[in-house]
Coordinates of C-alpha atoms in Angstrom, one line a residue:
M1 CA 11.0 9.6 18.8
R2 CA 11.5 10.9 15.3
F3 CA 8.4 13.1 14.8
N4 CA 8.3 15.9 12.2
T5 CA 5.2 18.0 12.4
L6 CA 6.4 20.5 9.8
A7 CA 3.2 21.9 8.2
V8 CA 3.2 22.5 4.5
T9 CA 0.5 25.0 3.7
T10 CA -0.7 24.3 0.2
A11 CA -3.3 27.0 -0.1
A12 CA -2.8 30.7 0.5
L13 CA -4.1 31.9 3.9
L14 CA -7.6 33.2 3.2
A15 CA -9.5 35.7 5.2
A16 CA -10.9 34.3 8.4
G17 CA -14.6 34.0 8.8
S18 CA -17.6 32.2 7.3
A19 CA -15.6 30.7 4.4
H20 CA -13.9 28.2 6.8
A21 CA -16.5 28.0 9.5
Q22 CA -17.6 24.5 8.5
Y23 CA -14.1 23.0 8.7
S24 CA -12.6 22.1 12.1
G25 CA -10.0 24.7 13.0
G26 CA -10.7 26.5 9.7
T27 CA -8.4 24.1 7.9
I28 CA -8.5 20.7 6.3
K29 CA -5.5 19.0 7.8
I30 CA -4.0 15.9 6.3
G31 CA -1.4 13.8 8.2
V32 CA 0.9 11.5 6.2
M33 CA 2.3 8.8 8.5
N34 CA 4.8 6.3 7.2
D35 CA 8.4 5.0 7.4
Q36 CA 10.5 8.0 6.4
S37 CA 13.9 6.4 6.7
G38 CA 13.7 2.6 7.3
L39 CA 13.0 -0.5 5.2
Y40 CA 9.7 0.9 3.7
A41 CA 11.0 4.5 3.0
D42 CA 11.2 3.9 -0.7
V43 CA 7.8 2.3 -0.8
S44 CA 6.1 5.4 0.6
G45 CA 8.3 7.6 2.8
P46 CA 9.1 11.2 1.7
G47 CA 7.6 10.3 -1.8
G48 CA 4.3 9.6 -0.1
T49 CA 4.3 13.0 1.5
W50 CA 5.0 14.6 -1.9
A51 CA 2.1 12.6 -3.4
A52 CA -0.3 14.0 -0.8
K53 CA 0.8 17.5 -1.5
K54 CA 0.6 17.0 -5.2
A55 CA -3.0 15.7 -4.8
V56 CA -3.9 18.9 -3.0
E57 CA -2.3 21.0 -5.7
D58 CA -3.9 19.1 -8.5
Y59 CA -7.3 19.3 -6.9
G60 CA -7.1 23.1 -7.0
A61 CA -7.8 23.5 -3.3
A62 CA -6.6 27.2 -3.2
A63 CA -8.7 28.1 -6.2
K64 CA -11.8 26.5 -4.6
G65 CA -11.3 28.5 -1.4
L66 CA -10.1 25.5 0.7
K67 CA -7.3 25.9 3.2
V68 CA -5.4 22.6 3.3
E69 CA -2.3 21.6 5.2
V70 CA -0.2 18.5 4.9
V71 CA 1.9 17.3 7.8
F72 CA 4.0 14.2 8.1
A73 CA 5.6 11.9 10.7
D74 CA 7.7 8.8 10.9
H75 CA 6.1 5.9 12.8
Q76 CA 9.3 3.8 12.6
N77 CA 7.2 0.7 11.9
K78 CA 6.3 0.6 15.6
P79 CA 2.6 0.4 16.7
D80 CA 3.2 2.3 19.9
V81 CA 5.0 5.1 18.1
G82 CA 2.3 5.3 15.4
S83 CA -0.5 5.3 18.1
N84 CA 1.1 8.1 20.0
I85 CA 1.5 10.2 16.9
A86 CA -2.1 9.5 15.9
R87 CA -3.5 10.6 19.3
Q88 CA -1.4 13.7 19.2
W89 CA -2.5 14.6 15.7
Y90 CA -6.2 13.9 16.3
D91 CA -6.4 15.3 19.9
V92 CA -4.0 18.3 19.8
D93 CA -2.8 19.2 16.3
G94 CA -6.2 19.2 14.6
V95 CA -5.4 16.5 12.0
D96 CA -8.6 15.4 10.3
V97 CA -7.4 12.5 8.2
I98 CA -4.4 10.2 8.5
V99 CA -3.2 8.7 5.2
D100 CA -0.8 5.9 4.1
V101 CA 0.6 4.0 7.1
P102 CA 2.5 1.0 5.7
T103 CA 3.1 -1.7 8.3
S104 CA -0.1 -3.5 9.1
S105 CA 0.5 -3.8 12.8
V106 CA 0.6 0.0 13.0
A107 CA -2.4 0.4 10.8
L108 CA -4.5 -2.0 12.8
A109 CA -3.8 0.1 15.9
I110 CA -4.5 3.4 14.2
T111 CA -7.8 2.3 12.6
Q112 CA -9.2 1.7 16.2
I113 CA -8.0 5.2 17.3
A114 CA -9.7 6.8 14.2
K115 CA -12.9 5.0 15.3
E116 CA -12.5 6.1 18.9
K117 CA -11.9 9.8 17.9
N118 CA -14.4 9.7 15.0
K119 CA -11.7 10.8 12.6
V120 CA -10.7 9.5 9.1
F121 CA -8.0 7.0 8.2
L122 CA -7.2 6.2 4.6
G123 CA -4.7 3.3 4.2
S124 CA -2.6 3.1 1.1
G125 CA 0.5 1.3 2.5
P126 CA -0.9 -1.4 4.9
A127 CA -1.6 -4.8 3.4
S128 CA -3.5 -6.9 5.9
S129 CA -6.9 -7.9 4.6
D130 CA -8.2 -7.9 8.2
L131 CA -8.5 -4.1 7.9
T132 CA -11.6 -4.6 5.8
G133 CA -12.5 -7.9 7.5
K134 CA -12.7 -8.6 11.2
A135 CA -11.0 -5.2 12.1
C136 CA -13.2 -3.0 9.8
N137 CA -14.9 0.1 11.0
A138 CA -16.8 3.1 9.6
N139 CA -13.9 5.5 9.8
F140 CA -11.4 3.6 7.6
I141 CA -11.0 3.0 3.8
H142 CA -8.4 0.6 2.5
W143 CA -7.2 2.1 -0.8
T144 CA -4.5 0.4 -2.8
Y145 CA -4.0 -3.3 -2.3
D146 CA -4.3 -6.0 0.4
T147 CA -3.0 -9.5 1.1
W148 CA -6.1 -11.2 -0.4
A149 CA -5.5 -9.4 -3.7
L150 CA -1.8 -10.3 -3.7
A151 CA -2.5 -13.9 -2.9
N152 CA -5.1 -14.3 -5.6
G153 CA -3.1 -12.5 -8.2
T154 CA 0.4 -13.9 -7.8
G155 CA -0.3 -17.1 -5.8
K156 CA -3.1 -18.3 -8.1
A157 CA -1.1 -17.6 -11.3
I158 CA 2.0 -19.5 -10.0
V159 CA 0.0 -22.5 -8.9
Q160 CA -1.8 -22.6 -12.2
T161 CA 1.5 -22.7 -14.1
G162 CA 2.8 -25.7 -12.1
G163 CA 4.1 -24.3 -8.8
K164 CA 2.2 -26.7 -6.6
S165 CA 4.3 -27.1 -3.4
W166 CA 5.1 -24.0 -1.3
Y167 CA 7.2 -23.0 1.7
F168 CA 6.9 -19.6 3.2
L169 CA 9.5 -17.1 4.4
T170 CA 7.4 -14.8 6.5
A171 CA 7.9 -11.5 8.2
D172 CA 6.8 -12.1 11.8
Y173 CA 4.1 -9.5 12.3
A174 CA 0.5 -8.9 11.2
F175 CA 1.1 -8.3 7.6
G176 CA 3.4 -11.3 7.0
H177 CA 1.0 -13.6 8.9
A178 CA -2.0 -12.4 6.8
L179 CA -0.1 -12.7 3.5
E180 CA 1.1 -16.2 4.4
K181 CA -2.5 -17.3 5.3
D182 CA -4.2 -15.7 2.3
T183 CA -1.6 -17.1 -0.1
G184 CA -1.7 -20.5 1.6
D185 CA -5.5 -20.6 1.2
V186 CA -5.2 -19.8 -2.5
V187 CA -2.5 -22.4 -3.0
K188 CA -4.6 -25.2 -1.4
K189 CA -7.8 -24.0 -3.1
N190 CA -6.1 -24.4 -6.5
G191 CA -4.7 -27.9 -5.8
G192 CA -1.3 -27.1 -4.3
T193 CA 0.2 -27.9 -0.9
V194 CA 2.0 -25.8 1.8
T195 CA 4.9 -27.8 3.2
G196 CA 5.8 -25.4 6.0
A197 CA 6.9 -21.8 6.9
V198 CA 9.6 -20.0 8.8
R199 CA 9.2 -16.6 10.3
H200 CA 11.8 -13.9 10.5
P201 CA 12.0 -10.7 12.5
L202 CA 11.0 -7.4 10.8
S203 CA 14.0 -5.6 9.2
T204 CA 16.6 -8.4 9.7
N205 CA 19.9 -8.4 7.8
D206 CA 20.7 -12.1 8.0
F207 CA 18.4 -14.5 6.3
S208 CA 20.8 -17.4 6.1
S209 CA 19.1 -19.7 8.7
F210 CA 15.7 -19.0 7.3
L211 CA 16.8 -19.7 3.7
L212 CA 18.5 -22.9 4.7
Q213 CA 15.2 -24.1 6.1
A214 CA 13.4 -23.1 2.9
Q215 CA 16.0 -24.9 0.8
A216 CA 15.7 -28.1 3.0
S217 CA 12.0 -28.1 2.5
K218 CA 12.4 -29.0 -1.2
A219 CA 9.3 -27.1 -2.0
Q220 CA 9.0 -25.9 -5.6
I221 CA 8.1 -22.4 -4.6
V222 CA 9.6 -20.3 -1.7
G223 CA 6.9 -17.7 -1.1
L224 CA 8.3 -14.4 0.3
A225 CA 5.6 -13.1 2.7
N226 CA 7.6 -10.0 3.4
A227 CA 8.1 -6.5 1.8
G228 CA 10.5 -3.7 1.1
G229 CA 14.1 -4.1 2.4
D230 CA 13.3 -7.6 3.7
T231 CA 12.2 -8.8 0.3
I232 CA 15.2 -7.3 -1.3
N233 CA 17.6 -8.8 1.2
S234 CA 16.0 -12.3 1.1
I235 CA 16.1 -12.4 -2.7
K236 CA 19.8 -11.3 -2.8
Q237 CA 20.8 -13.8 -0.2
A238 CA 18.7 -16.6 -1.8
A239 CA 20.9 -16.0 -4.9
E240 CA 24.0 -16.5 -2.7
F241 CA 22.7 -19.8 -1.5
G242 CA 21.9 -21.0 -5.0
I243 CA 18.2 -21.6 -4.2
V244 CA 17.0 -20.8 -7.8
E245 CA 20.0 -22.6 -9.3
G246 CA 19.0 -25.6 -7.2
G247 CA 15.6 -25.8 -8.9
Q248 CA 13.4 -23.9 -6.5
K249 CA 11.6 -20.7 -7.5
L250 CA 11.0 -17.5 -5.5
A251 CA 7.6 -15.8 -5.4
G252 CA 7.7 -12.2 -4.2
M253 CA 4.2 -11.9 -2.8
L254 CA 4.5 -8.2 -2.2
M255 CA 6.9 -6.3 -4.4
F256 CA 7.3 -2.8 -5.6
I257 CA 9.0 -1.2 -8.6
T258 CA 11.6 0.2 -6.1
D259 CA 12.4 -3.4 -5.1
V260 CA 13.1 -4.3 -8.7
H261 CA 15.3 -1.2 -9.0
A262 CA 17.3 -2.2 -5.9
L263 CA 17.7 -5.8 -7.1
G264 CA 18.6 -5.0 -10.7
L265 CA 17.0 -6.8 -13.7
K266 CA 19.8 -9.5 -13.7
T267 CA 18.7 -10.7 -10.2
A268 CA 14.9 -9.9 -10.4
Q269 CA 14.2 -11.0 -14.0
G270 CA 11.3 -13.4 -14.4
L271 CA 9.7 -12.6 -11.0
N272 CA 5.9 -12.3 -11.1
F273 CA 4.1 -10.0 -8.8
T274 CA 0.8 -8.2 -8.4
T275 CA 0.4 -4.5 -8.4
A276 CA -2.4 -1.9 -8.3
W277 CA -0.6 0.6 -10.4
Y278 CA 2.5 0.9 -12.7
W279 CA 4.0 4.2 -13.9
D280 CA 4.4 3.2 -17.6
M281 CA 0.9 2.1 -18.3
N282 CA -0.6 5.3 -19.8
D283 CA 0.2 8.9 -20.4
N284 CA -1.3 10.1 -17.1
N285 CA 0.8 7.7 -15.1
R286 CA 3.9 8.7 -17.1
A287 CA 3.4 12.4 -16.5
F288 CA 2.9 11.8 -12.8
A289 CA 6.1 9.7 -12.7
K290 CA 8.1 12.4 -14.5
E291 CA 7.1 15.0 -11.9
F292 CA 7.7 12.6 -9.1
A293 CA 11.1 11.6 -10.3
A294 CA 12.1 15.3 -10.7
A295 CA 11.2 15.9 -7.1
N296 CA 12.5 12.7 -5.6
G297 CA 16.0 12.2 -6.9
G298 CA 15.0 10.3 -10.0
K299 CA 13.1 7.6 -8.2
H300 CA 9.8 6.4 -9.7
P301 CA 6.6 6.2 -7.8
T302 CA 5.2 3.0 -6.3
M303 CA 1.6 1.9 -6.2
V304 CA 1.5 3.1 -2.5
Q305 CA 2.5 6.6 -3.5
A306 CA 0.0 6.6 -6.3
G307 CA -2.7 5.4 -3.9
I308 CA -1.9 8.2 -1.5
Y309 CA -2.5 10.7 -4.3
S310 CA -5.8 9.0 -5.4
S311 CA -7.2 8.7 -1.8
V312 CA -6.4 12.3 -1.0
I313 CA -8.2 13.5 -4.2
H314 CA -11.3 11.6 -3.2
Y315 CA -11.2 12.7 0.4
L316 CA -11.1 16.4 -0.8
K317 CA -14.1 15.8 -3.0
A318 CA -16.1 14.5 -0.1
V319 CA -15.3 17.2 2.4
E320 CA -15.8 19.9 -0.2
A321 CA -19.2 18.4 -1.1
M322 CA -20.1 18.3 2.7
K323 CA -18.5 21.6 3.5
A324 CA -17.4 20.0 6.7
D325 CA -14.7 17.6 8.0
A326 CA -15.3 17.2 11.7
D327 CA -17.5 14.0 11.7
G328 CA -15.1 11.3 10.4
A329 CA -17.7 8.6 10.0
A330 CA -19.9 11.0 8.0
V331 CA -17.0 11.9 5.7
V332 CA -16.2 8.2 5.1
A333 CA -19.9 7.5 4.4
K334 CA -19.8 10.4 1.8
M335 CA -16.7 9.0 0.2
K336 CA -18.4 5.6 -0.1
S337 CA -21.5 7.2 -1.7
I338 CA -19.5 9.0 -4.5
P339 CA -17.8 7.0 -7.3
T340 CA -14.1 7.4 -7.3
E341 CA -12.3 8.9 -10.3
D342 CA -8.8 10.4 -10.7
K343 CA -6.1 10.5 -13.3
L344 CA -4.0 7.7 -11.8
F345 CA -6.6 5.0 -10.8
G346 CA -9.4 6.0 -13.1
K347 CA -12.9 5.1 -12.1
G348 CA -13.7 3.0 -9.0
T349 CA -16.0 2.5 -6.1
I350 CA -15.7 2.0 -2.3
R351 CA -17.6 -0.9 -0.8
E352 CA -19.5 -0.8 2.5
D353 CA -16.6 -2.7 4.2
G354 CA -14.2 0.1 3.2
R355 CA -12.5 -1.7 0.4
H356 CA -11.6 0.6 -2.6
M357 CA -12.4 -1.4 -5.8
H358 CA -10.2 -1.1 -8.8
D359 CA -8.4 -3.4 -11.2
M360 CA -5.1 -5.1 -10.2
Y361 CA -2.3 -6.2 -12.6
L362 CA -0.2 -9.3 -12.7
V363 CA 3.3 -8.3 -14.0
E364 CA 6.6 -10.0 -14.8
V365 CA 10.0 -8.5 -14.4
K366 CA 11.8 -8.0 -17.7
K367 CA 15.1 -9.5 -18.8
P368 CA 17.9 -6.9 -18.9
G369 CA 17.9 -6.9 -22.7
E370 CA 14.1 -6.1 -22.8
S371 CA 14.3 -2.9 -20.9
K372 CA 14.4 0.1 -23.2
K373 CA 14.6 3.1 -20.8
P374 CA 15.2 3.9 -17.1
W375 CA 12.7 2.2 -14.8
D376 CA 11.3 0.1 -17.7
Y377 CA 11.2 -3.0 -15.5
V378 CA 8.0 -5.0 -16.0
T379 CA 5.5 -6.3 -18.5
V380 CA 1.8 -6.4 -17.7
K381 CA 0.8 -10.0 -18.2
K382 CA -2.8 -9.8 -17.0
T383 CA -5.4 -7.3 -15.9
I384 CA -7.4 -8.7 -12.9
P385 CA -10.9 -7.0 -12.9
A386 CA -11.8 -5.4 -9.6
A387 CA -14.6 -7.9 -8.9
E388 CA -12.1 -10.7 -9.1
A389 CA -9.1 -8.8 -7.6
F390 CA -10.5 -8.4 -4.1
R391 CA -12.2 -10.7 -1.5
P392 CA -15.9 -11.2 -2.0
L393 CA -17.8 -8.8 0.2
G394 CA -19.5 -11.5 2.3
D395 CA -16.3 -13.4 3.0
G396 CA -14.5 -10.9 5.2
D397 CA -16.6 -11.1 8.4
C398 CA -16.8 -7.2 8.4
S399 CA -19.4 -6.0 10.9
L400 CA -20.4 -3.2 8.5
V401 CA -21.7 -5.7 5.9
K402 CA -25.4 -6.5 6.1
K403 CA -26.0 -10.2 6.5
S404 CA -28.2 -11.6 3.7

């Protein structure tokens, strides 16, 4: 198992005693768990660890007398690996909060462990809307995006502009299934039809048989209910099969700026996708991206990495206000009671089901000639207000939501 528990101390070691008596172990310990080297490594990975450390630094933890440590581990996109790490962290290593966790199947396992251990889990990377629906609990907050928001941003826009018949190419695990379902519901609600779907293994290299089935469907839209390296490879191979040249269009239901970079504008131009954050929208985002790029080999941050930063800032606000971090459910309740505000996501709130509420954005990939600088890849076509961007509170079947 790849398991790196290197602790990065972000505050000077302060004198022991009453100053830290309220914090378990005398330290606020944050564990960043994600894919450090596989198909989601660029989405969060080492850059996600950097974002968590940067949040601690920008919060001024040391100056406020808080001792904070950030540790990280690679869950390899496997629920059993992620679960073992979570139990080790919570039970033995004194981790108070786990953040990020792309790969919904891993996140769905860890949210139950957080509940069992009464710790905190802040998900920036996972997508399944079940996390604030039937799988919700009082120890979890879903921060950045989810499959419902992606479906209602990208899917709705494409149907409304004429893409009525859909066929899905779906990653065969919890995230892909949720994204296919949520997008299919939106397509049908807006007058479209779903002609079928084919499911592929996570992190496959050969999409030929799946793309041939999508091509044979004759659907106007091939919806890609996958992410990261799988999205990149399916789009590249779709070009080799002439799917777009044959009159069908691709819809990347979950895409990141790093995917566009990997594809290149010539291949990705014209794709629409929904995002919670984009680096070139304002001065604060650009400043963050500049620091991120300098520390991460020139790469620019994704919405997941920005979401990690934002969630850690708000977590630190809550535990500082409480002067305690041991009772995870109490910390999450405190986080829900305080409006969110940070330099990347601006102002927001957290609903009782654990959904962080903020605006989302429908963007379109630029043509090569429209890009004026490195990583200048998309145009924001529409701002989707928070109240419209996420599933209505009463529709998720979350046990935390009071029945009217």
